[in-house]
CSV table of C-alpha atoms in Angstrom, one decimal:
chain,number,residue,atom,x,y,z
A,1,GLY,CA,3.3,-7.3,-15.2
A,2,GLU,CA,0.2,-5.3,-14.4
A,3,SER,CA,-1.4,-3.1,-17.0
A,4,VAL,CA,-4.6,-1.4,-17.5
A,5,GLY,CA,-5.5,-0.3,-20.9
A,6,LEU,CA,-8.3,1.1,-23.0
A,7,HIS,CA,-9.2,-0.3,-26.3
A,8,LEU,CA,-9.6,3.0,-28.2
A,9,PRO,CA,-7.9,6.3,-27.5
A,10,THR,CA,-10.8,8.4,-29.0
A,11,LEU,CA,-14.5,8.1,-29.2
A,12,SER,CA,-16.8,10.5,-31.1
A,13,VAL,CA,-20.5,10.2,-30.3
A,14,GLN,CA,-23.6,12.0,-31.3
A,15,GLU,CA,-25.4,13.9,-28.6
A,16,GLY,CA,-28.2,11.8,-27.2
A,17,ASP,CA,-26.7,8.5,-28.2
A,18,ASN,CA,-25.3,6.0,-25.8
A,19,SER,CA,-21.5,5.8,-25.3
A,20,ILE,CA,-19.5,2.7,-24.5
A,21,ILE,CA,-15.9,3.0,-23.3
A,22,ASN,CA,-13.9,-0.2,-22.9
A,23,CYS,CA,-11.0,-1.1,-20.7
A,24,ALA,CA,-8.9,-4.3,-20.4
A,25,TYR,CA,-6.8,-5.2,-17.4
A,26,SER,CA,-4.3,-8.0,-16.8
A,27,ASN,CA,-4.0,-8.2,-13.0
A,28,SER,CA,-6.5,-11.0,-12.0
A,29,ALA,CA,-5.8,-10.1,-8.3
A,30,SER,CA,-7.5,-6.7,-8.7
A,31,ASP,CA,-10.6,-6.5,-6.6
A,32,TYR,CA,-11.8,-3.0,-7.2
A,33,PHE,CA,-12.2,-0.9,-10.3
A,34,ILE,CA,-13.0,2.8,-10.8
A,35,TRP,CA,-13.9,5.0,-13.7
A,36,TYR,CA,-12.7,8.6,-13.6
A,37,LYS,CA,-13.6,11.5,-15.9
A,38,GLN,CA,-11.0,14.2,-16.5
A,39,GLU,CA,-12.0,17.5,-18.0
A,40,SER,CA,-9.5,19.9,-19.4
A,41,GLY,CA,-7.4,21.6,-16.7
A,42,LYS,CA,-9.0,19.5,-13.9
A,43,GLY,CA,-8.1,16.5,-11.9
A,44,PRO,CA,-9.7,13.0,-12.3
A,45,GLN,CA,-13.3,13.1,-11.1
A,46,PHE,CA,-14.8,9.9,-9.6
A,47,ILE,CA,-17.7,8.6,-11.7
A,48,ILE,CA,-18.5,5.1,-10.5
A,49,ASP,CA,-16.8,2.1,-9.0
A,50,ILE,CA,-17.3,-1.7,-8.9
A,51,ARG,CA,-16.0,-4.4,-6.7
A,52,SER,CA,-14.8,-7.7,-8.2
A,53,ASN,CA,-17.7,-9.7,-6.6
A,54,MET,CA,-20.1,-7.8,-8.8
A,55,ASP,CA,-20.6,-7.8,-12.6
A,56,LYS,CA,-22.7,-4.7,-13.0
A,57,ARG,CA,-23.4,-1.5,-11.2
A,58,GLN,CA,-25.6,1.4,-12.2
A,59,GLY,CA,-25.4,5.1,-11.4
A,60,GLN,CA,-27.1,8.1,-12.7
A,61,ARG,CA,-26.9,7.7,-16.5
A,62,VAL,CA,-23.8,5.5,-16.1
A,63,THR,CA,-23.4,1.7,-15.9
A,64,VAL,CA,-20.2,-0.2,-15.3
A,65,LEU,CA,-19.8,-3.8,-16.4
A,66,LEU,CA,-17.1,-6.1,-15.2
A,67,ASN,CA,-16.3,-9.4,-17.0
A,68,LYS,CA,-13.6,-11.1,-14.9
A,69,THR,CA,-13.4,-14.0,-17.2
A,70,VAL,CA,-11.9,-11.9,-20.0
A,71,LYS,CA,-10.6,-9.1,-17.6
A,72,HIS,CA,-12.7,-6.5,-19.3
A,73,LEU,CA,-14.4,-3.4,-17.9
A,74,SER,CA,-16.7,-1.0,-19.6
A,75,LEU,CA,-18.4,2.2,-18.9
A,76,GLN,CA,-21.8,2.9,-20.6
A,77,ILE,CA,-23.1,6.5,-20.6
A,78,ALA,CA,-26.7,6.9,-21.5
A,79,ALA,CA,-28.0,9.8,-23.6
A,80,THR,CA,-24.6,11.4,-23.9
A,81,GLN,CA,-24.5,15.1,-23.4
A,82,PRO,CA,-22.0,17.8,-24.4
A,83,GLY,CA,-20.9,18.0,-20.8
A,84,ASP,CA,-19.8,14.4,-21.0
A,85,SER,CA,-16.9,15.4,-23.4
A,86,ALA,CA,-13.8,14.5,-21.4
A,87,VAL,CA,-11.0,11.9,-21.1
A,88,TYR,CA,-12.2,8.8,-19.3
A,89,PHE,CA,-9.8,6.6,-17.3
A,90,CYS,CA,-10.4,3.2,-15.9
A,91,ALA,CA,-8.3,2.4,-12.8
A,92,GLU,CA,-7.7,-0.8,-10.9
A,93,ASN,CA,-6.9,-1.4,-7.3
A,94,GLY,CA,-4.9,-4.5,-6.8
A,95,ASN,CA,-3.6,-6.1,-3.6
A,96,ASP,CA,-1.1,-3.4,-3.2
A,97,TYR,CA,-3.8,-0.7,-2.7
A,98,LYS,CA,-2.5,1.7,-5.2
A,99,LEU,CA,-4.5,2.7,-8.3
A,100,SER,CA,-3.2,1.8,-11.7
A,101,PHE,CA,-4.6,4.0,-14.4
A,102,GLY,CA,-5.3,3.1,-18.0
A,103,ALA,CA,-4.2,5.4,-20.8
A,104,GLY,CA,-7.6,7.2,-21.2
A,105,THR,CA,-10.2,7.5,-23.9
A,106,THR,CA,-11.1,11.0,-25.2
A,107,VAL,CA,-14.8,11.3,-25.7
A,108,THR,CA,-16.1,14.0,-28.0
A,109,VAL,CA,-19.8,14.7,-28.1
A,110,ARG,CA,-21.1,16.0,-31.5
A,111,ALA,CA,-24.1,18.3,-31.4
B,1,GLU,CA,-19.3,18.9,-1.5
B,2,PRO,CA,-15.9,18.7,0.1
B,3,GLU,CA,-13.0,18.7,-2.2
B,4,VAL,CA,-9.2,18.4,-2.3
B,5,THR,CA,-7.5,21.7,-3.0
B,6,GLN,CA,-4.1,22.2,-4.4
B,7,THR,CA,-1.8,25.3,-4.6
B,8,PRO,CA,-0.4,26.7,-6.7
B,9,SER,CA,-2.2,25.8,-9.9
B,10,HIS,CA,0.9,26.5,-11.9
B,11,GLN,CA,4.5,26.6,-10.8
B,12,VAL,CA,7.5,27.5,-13.0
B,13,THR,CA,10.9,26.8,-11.7
B,14,GLN,CA,14.5,26.5,-12.9
B,15,MET,CA,16.3,23.2,-13.1
B,16,GLY,CA,18.0,22.4,-9.8
B,17,GLN,CA,15.6,24.4,-7.7
B,18,GLU,CA,13.5,23.0,-4.9
B,19,VAL,CA,9.7,23.2,-5.2
B,20,ILE,CA,7.0,22.4,-2.7
B,21,LEU,CA,3.5,21.6,-3.9
B,22,ARG,CA,0.7,22.0,-1.4
B,23,CYS,CA,-2.5,20.1,-0.9
B,24,VAL,CA,-5.4,20.3,1.6
B,25,PRO,CA,-7.1,16.9,1.6
B,26,ILE,CA,-10.7,16.3,2.5
B,27,SER,CA,-11.0,16.8,6.2
B,28,ASN,CA,-12.2,13.4,7.3
B,29,HIS,CA,-10.0,11.4,5.0
B,30,LEU,CA,-7.1,9.4,6.4
B,31,TYR,CA,-5.1,8.3,3.4
B,32,PHE,CA,-3.3,10.8,1.2
B,33,TYR,CA,-1.6,10.4,-2.2
B,34,TRP,CA,0.4,12.1,-4.9
B,35,TYR,CA,0.1,11.1,-8.5
B,36,ARG,CA,1.6,12.8,-11.6
B,37,GLN,CA,0.6,13.0,-15.2
B,38,ILE,CA,3.1,13.9,-17.9
B,39,LEU,CA,1.4,15.7,-20.8
B,40,GLY,CA,-0.6,13.3,-22.9
B,41,GLN,CA,0.2,10.3,-20.7
B,42,LYS,CA,-1.6,8.3,-18.1
B,43,VAL,CA,-1.8,9.2,-14.4
B,44,GLU,CA,1.0,7.6,-12.5
B,45,PHE,CA,1.2,6.7,-8.8
B,46,LEU,CA,4.0,8.4,-6.8
B,47,VAL,CA,3.3,7.8,-3.1
B,48,SER,CA,0.7,7.0,-0.5
B,49,PHE,CA,0.7,8.3,3.1
B,50,TYR,CA,-1.1,7.2,6.2
B,51,ASN,CA,-0.7,7.7,9.9
B,52,ASN,CA,2.2,10.2,9.3
B,53,GLU,CA,4.3,7.9,7.3
B,54,ILE,CA,4.7,6.7,3.7
B,55,SER,CA,2.8,3.4,3.2
B,56,GLU,CA,3.9,2.9,-0.4
B,57,LYS,CA,5.9,4.5,-3.1
B,58,SER,CA,6.7,4.0,-6.7
B,59,GLU,CA,10.0,3.8,-8.5
B,60,ILE,CA,9.5,7.4,-9.6
B,61,PHE,CA,9.5,8.5,-6.0
B,62,ASP,CA,13.3,8.6,-5.5
B,63,ASP,CA,15.4,10.4,-3.0
B,64,GLN,CA,14.6,13.8,-4.7
B,65,PHE,CA,11.0,13.5,-3.5
B,66,SER,CA,9.6,13.8,0.0
B,67,VAL,CA,6.2,14.2,1.5
B,68,GLU,CA,5.1,15.8,4.7
B,69,ARG,CA,2.0,16.5,6.7
B,70,PRO,CA,3.2,19.5,8.6
B,71,ASP,CA,-0.1,20.1,10.4
B,72,GLY,CA,-3.6,18.7,10.6
B,73,SER,CA,-4.7,19.9,7.3
B,74,ASN,CA,-1.9,20.3,4.8
B,75,PHE,CA,-0.1,17.6,2.8
B,76,THR,CA,3.0,18.6,0.8
B,77,LEU,CA,5.2,17.2,-1.9
B,78,LYS,CA,8.8,18.5,-2.1
B,79,ILE,CA,11.1,18.0,-5.0
B,80,ARG,CA,14.6,18.8,-3.8
B,81,SER,CA,16.4,19.5,-7.1
B,82,THR,CA,14.1,19.6,-10.0
B,83,LYS,CA,14.9,18.1,-13.4
B,84,LEU,CA,13.4,18.9,-16.8
B,85,GLU,CA,11.6,15.5,-16.8
B,86,ASP,CA,9.8,16.5,-13.6
B,87,SER,CA,7.6,18.8,-15.7
B,88,ALA,CA,4.1,17.4,-15.3
B,89,MET,CA,0.7,17.8,-13.6
B,90,TYR,CA,0.9,16.7,-10.0
B,91,PHE,CA,-2.3,15.6,-8.4
B,92,CYS,CA,-3.0,15.2,-4.8
B,93,ALA,CA,-5.7,12.8,-3.7
B,94,SER,CA,-7.3,11.5,-0.5
B,95,SER,CA,-9.6,8.7,0.6
B,96,VAL,CA,-11.5,7.7,3.7
B,97,GLY,CA,-10.0,4.2,3.7
B,98,GLN,CA,-7.9,2.1,1.4
B,99,GLY,CA,-8.9,-0.5,-1.1
B,100,ALA,CA,-12.4,-1.4,-2.2
B,101,SER,CA,-15.2,1.1,-1.8
B,102,SER,CA,-12.8,3.9,-0.9
B,103,PRO,CA,-12.4,5.9,-4.1
B,104,LEU,CA,-9.7,8.4,-4.3
B,105,HIS,CA,-10.8,12.0,-4.6
B,106,PHE,CA,-8.4,14.2,-6.6
B,107,GLY,CA,-7.6,17.8,-6.6
B,108,ASN,CA,-7.3,19.9,-9.8
B,109,GLY,CA,-3.5,19.6,-9.8
B,110,THR,CA,-0.5,21.8,-9.9
B,111,ARG,CA,1.2,22.1,-13.3
B,112,LEU,CA,4.9,22.1,-12.7
B,113,THR,CA,7.1,23.5,-15.5
B,114,VAL,CA,10.9,23.1,-15.1
B,115,THR,CA,13.0,25.2,-17.4
């Protein structure tokens, strides 16, 4: 069946360092992937997306990498800041057009 | 920046009661969704809605659930007879289109507590 999962439930990172959050998916038919950030008491906030015909996409301080061969997605955050502390979810959009979310990685930024 | 708004932010109800959760999607969006998140768990799809009808629903979305777009701006989720296990955060979302390059934009959710 379909599943979207993250490799690690928690990540602690020093302020100023780069963060890498990983996600594995199993549905090879998925053609669109999204990273969301969820802060306490708020809804998922769109960070960046990537289509399956790309392997890298960059935003402001964030980069998403897609490796379709091993069905792996990662989110890189450059120069992590205290405001980056949140739960990060990867989500995939398969041929049924609904988003399937992973379990989330809690990122804690140490000052 | 336009946003999805949800009311109330917190709803407490007794088991067996009906609740209606309300959402105002982003105005130029055409697709509407409800997701839920049980405490500590992943966000789960409930239902998608387009052109005044349900386009897709999950196994969670049984006969106790219904959605409606009563006017040009609101989108509601009704739970007819709440159960304890319905306690969760309920998120409304909307998107311009469907599929690739149409990310969902989420509201801040309604926390439903069934006692």
